[in-house]
Amino acid sequence: MTALLNMDELLDQLEAGVRKHLQDRQIERPALIGIRTGGVWIADVLQKRLGLDEPYGELDISFYRDDFSRLGLNPRVKPSHLPFETEDRDVILVDDVIMSGRTIRAAMNEIFDYGRPASIILATLIDLGNRELPIHPDVVAQTLTLKDSQRVKLRGPDPLRIEMRET
């Protein structure tokens, strides 16, 4: 695997985009939720950078995946943890990489099981395109076009780094 992108620059771009989005929509008290595992690592960084007092939530979407019956249970499944109410809240949903949109669909289904948010803002570090569902991030740090033989992976949590590999 080889290092692909500068993580500090990606995090700066994501933070700036989230700040602008919150300002434009006049959202003062967002609820931050990361999708395990990479989205949680990024949510941790964003929570500190944005100066949010409220802790961030963590989603494990394993049971909400549309391929759960084919993949089976991941041995590292942990319960989701949302230390706040989602009802009528503006939620910032954070993931590391978006491609097909299926992970985000599963995450939104789970969030709605906790309550109906006022809005969901999707913030992702990397957008690879290739959507199978009509789901697009509101804030993205970097858009990449990869060859079919290439994959990206967020490694971390300390230090966070994006790696690319050939399959």
Short mmCIF file of C-alpha atoms in Angstrom, two decimals:
data_model
loop_
_atom_site.label_atom_id
_atom_site.label_comp_id
_atom_site.label_asym_id
_atom_site.label_seq_id
_atom_site.Cartn_x
_atom_site.Cartn_y
_atom_site.Cartn_z
CA MET A 1 0.00 0.00 0.00
CA THR A 2 1.10 3.54 -0.66
CA ALA A 3 0.14 6.81 0.99
CA LEU A 4 -2.24 8.63 -1.31
CA LEU A 5 -3.22 12.01 0.08
CA ASN A 6 -2.18 14.50 2.74
CA MET A 7 -4.45 13.81 5.73
CA ASP A 8 -4.02 17.26 7.32
CA GLU A 9 -5.13 18.94 4.09
CA LEU A 10 -8.11 16.59 3.76
CA LEU A 11 -9.20 17.26 7.34
CA ASP A 12 -8.76 21.03 6.85
CA GLN A 13 -10.96 20.89 3.72
CA LEU A 14 -13.60 18.78 5.45
CA GLU A 15 -13.68 21.05 8.50
CA ALA A 16 -13.96 24.19 6.35
CA GLY A 17 -16.75 22.64 4.30
CA VAL A 18 -18.71 21.57 7.38
CA ARG A 19 -18.28 25.00 9.00
CA LYS A 20 -19.54 26.73 5.83
CA HIS A 21 -22.47 24.36 5.51
CA LEU A 22 -23.49 24.92 9.14
CA GLN A 23 -23.13 28.68 8.75
CA ASP A 24 -25.10 28.79 5.48
CA ARG A 25 -27.93 26.79 7.06
CA GLN A 26 -27.68 28.65 10.39
CA ILE A 27 -27.23 25.43 12.38
CA GLU A 28 -25.81 26.16 15.82
CA ARG A 29 -26.18 22.86 17.67
CA PRO A 30 -25.52 19.91 15.35
CA ALA A 31 -25.43 16.30 16.49
CA LEU A 32 -22.30 14.63 15.10
CA ILE A 33 -22.44 10.90 14.26
CA GLY A 34 -19.62 8.79 12.83
CA ILE A 35 -20.05 5.47 11.01
CA ARG A 36 -17.71 2.79 12.37
CA THR A 37 -14.83 2.67 12.03
CA GLY A 38 -13.35 5.33 9.80
CA GLY A 39 -16.27 7.72 10.19
CA VAL A 40 -15.91 7.55 13.97
CA TRP A 41 -12.22 8.43 13.73
CA ILE A 42 -13.05 11.43 11.56
CA ALA A 43 -15.99 12.45 13.79
CA ASP A 44 -13.59 12.50 16.74
CA VAL A 45 -11.30 14.92 14.89
CA LEU A 46 -14.22 17.08 13.68
CA GLN A 47 -15.78 17.26 17.14
CA LYS A 48 -12.55 18.74 18.50
CA ARG A 49 -11.90 21.03 15.53
CA LEU A 50 -15.47 22.39 15.51
CA GLY A 51 -15.38 22.89 19.29
CA LEU A 52 -18.60 20.96 19.85
CA ASP A 53 -19.34 20.42 23.55
CA GLU A 54 -21.63 17.47 23.02
CA PRO A 55 -19.95 14.09 22.46
CA TYR A 56 -20.32 12.49 19.04
CA GLY A 57 -22.33 9.37 18.36
CA GLU A 58 -21.14 6.10 16.85
CA LEU A 59 -23.10 3.91 14.46
CA ASP A 60 -22.37 0.28 13.69
CA ILE A 61 -24.55 -0.37 10.66
CA SER A 62 -23.84 -4.11 10.41
CA PHE A 63 -27.47 -5.14 11.04
CA TYR A 64 -28.77 -2.49 8.62
CA ARG A 65 -26.72 -3.55 5.60
CA ASP A 66 -28.68 -4.82 2.61
CA ASP A 67 -26.10 -7.58 2.16
CA PHE A 68 -26.20 -8.75 5.79
CA SER A 69 -27.74 -12.12 4.89
CA ARG A 70 -24.92 -12.79 2.42
CA LEU A 71 -22.05 -11.51 4.55
CA GLY A 72 -23.21 -12.70 7.96
CA LEU A 73 -22.27 -11.14 11.27
CA ASN A 74 -18.93 -9.39 11.52
CA PRO A 75 -17.18 -10.69 14.66
CA ARG A 76 -16.28 -7.12 15.62
CA VAL A 77 -19.86 -5.78 15.73
CA LYS A 78 -20.38 -3.39 18.65
CA PRO A 79 -23.61 -1.69 19.60
CA SER A 80 -24.24 1.79 18.27
CA HIS A 81 -24.00 4.59 20.79
CA LEU A 82 -25.86 7.89 20.41
CA PRO A 83 -25.44 9.99 23.58
CA PHE A 84 -28.18 12.42 22.49
CA GLU A 85 -31.67 12.48 21.04
CA THR A 86 -31.88 12.62 17.24
CA GLU A 87 -35.50 13.80 17.17
CA ASP A 88 -35.66 17.25 15.53
CA ARG A 89 -31.85 17.58 15.57
CA ASP A 90 -29.63 18.60 12.68
CA VAL A 91 -27.33 15.59 12.31
CA ILE A 92 -23.91 15.61 10.68
CA LEU A 93 -23.33 12.04 9.46
CA VAL A 94 -19.62 11.35 8.92
CA ASP A 95 -18.00 8.58 6.89
CA ASP A 96 -14.52 8.12 5.51
CA VAL A 97 -15.26 7.00 1.94
CA ILE A 98 -18.48 7.04 -0.07
CA MET A 99 -18.86 4.98 -3.19
CA SER A 100 -22.15 3.16 -3.86
CA GLY A 101 -24.20 4.99 -1.21
CA ARG A 102 -25.35 1.75 0.45
CA THR A 103 -23.48 2.33 3.71
CA ILE A 104 -25.06 5.78 4.04
CA ARG A 105 -28.53 4.37 3.32
CA ALA A 106 -28.03 1.83 6.10
CA ALA A 107 -26.80 4.55 8.48
CA MET A 108 -29.82 6.76 7.78
CA ASN A 109 -32.16 3.83 8.40
CA GLU A 110 -30.56 3.30 11.79
CA ILE A 111 -30.63 7.00 12.69
CA PHE A 112 -34.39 7.10 11.98
CA ASP A 113 -34.86 4.17 14.37
CA TYR A 114 -33.59 6.53 17.11
CA GLY A 115 -35.87 9.41 16.07
CA ARG A 116 -36.68 11.71 13.15
CA PRO A 117 -33.93 14.29 12.70
CA ALA A 118 -34.69 17.77 11.37
CA SER A 119 -31.98 17.21 8.74
CA ILE A 120 -29.00 15.01 7.92
CA ILE A 121 -25.85 16.56 6.51
CA LEU A 122 -23.49 14.02 4.95
CA ALA A 123 -19.77 14.76 5.31
CA THR A 124 -17.22 12.40 3.78
CA LEU A 125 -13.47 12.52 3.44
CA ILE A 126 -13.29 10.81 0.03
CA ASP A 127 -15.93 10.51 -2.70
CA LEU A 128 -15.25 7.73 -5.22
CA GLY A 129 -18.44 8.16 -7.25
CA ASN A 130 -19.87 4.91 -8.64
CA ARG A 131 -23.26 5.43 -6.95
CA GLU A 132 -25.81 2.67 -6.91
CA LEU A 133 -28.24 4.84 -4.91
CA PRO A 134 -29.08 8.55 -5.29
CA ILE A 135 -27.10 9.59 -2.20
CA HIS A 136 -24.48 12.34 -2.40
CA PRO A 137 -22.39 14.05 0.28
CA ASP A 138 -23.12 17.66 1.24
CA VAL A 139 -19.47 18.14 2.17
CA VAL A 140 -16.54 16.22 0.71
CA ALA A 141 -12.82 16.83 1.16
CA GLN A 142 -11.63 15.10 -2.03
CA THR A 143 -13.21 13.42 -5.05
CA LEU A 144 -11.18 10.64 -6.64
CA THR A 145 -11.55 8.55 -9.75
CA LEU A 146 -9.87 5.19 -9.36
CA LYS A 147 -9.13 2.39 -11.79
CA ASP A 148 -11.12 -0.81 -11.25
CA SER A 149 -8.00 -2.38 -9.76
CA GLN A 150 -7.50 0.36 -7.15
CA ARG A 151 -8.93 0.64 -3.64
CA VAL A 152 -8.55 3.27 -0.91
CA LYS A 153 -8.61 2.59 2.81
CA LEU A 154 -8.51 4.86 5.85
CA ARG A 155 -6.02 3.59 8.42
CA GLY A 156 -5.82 4.81 11.98
CA PRO A 157 -6.80 6.04 14.36
CA ASP A 158 -3.42 7.44 15.32
CA PRO A 159 -2.19 8.57 12.93
CA LEU A 160 -4.98 8.79 10.39
CA ARG A 161 -3.85 8.10 6.84
CA ILE A 162 -5.38 7.22 3.49
CA GLU A 163 -3.74 4.37 1.62
CA MET A 164 -4.26 3.11 -1.88
CA ARG A 165 -3.64 -0.42 -3.07
CA GLU A 166 -3.82 -2.34 -6.31
CA THR A 167 -5.98 -5.46 -6.25
#
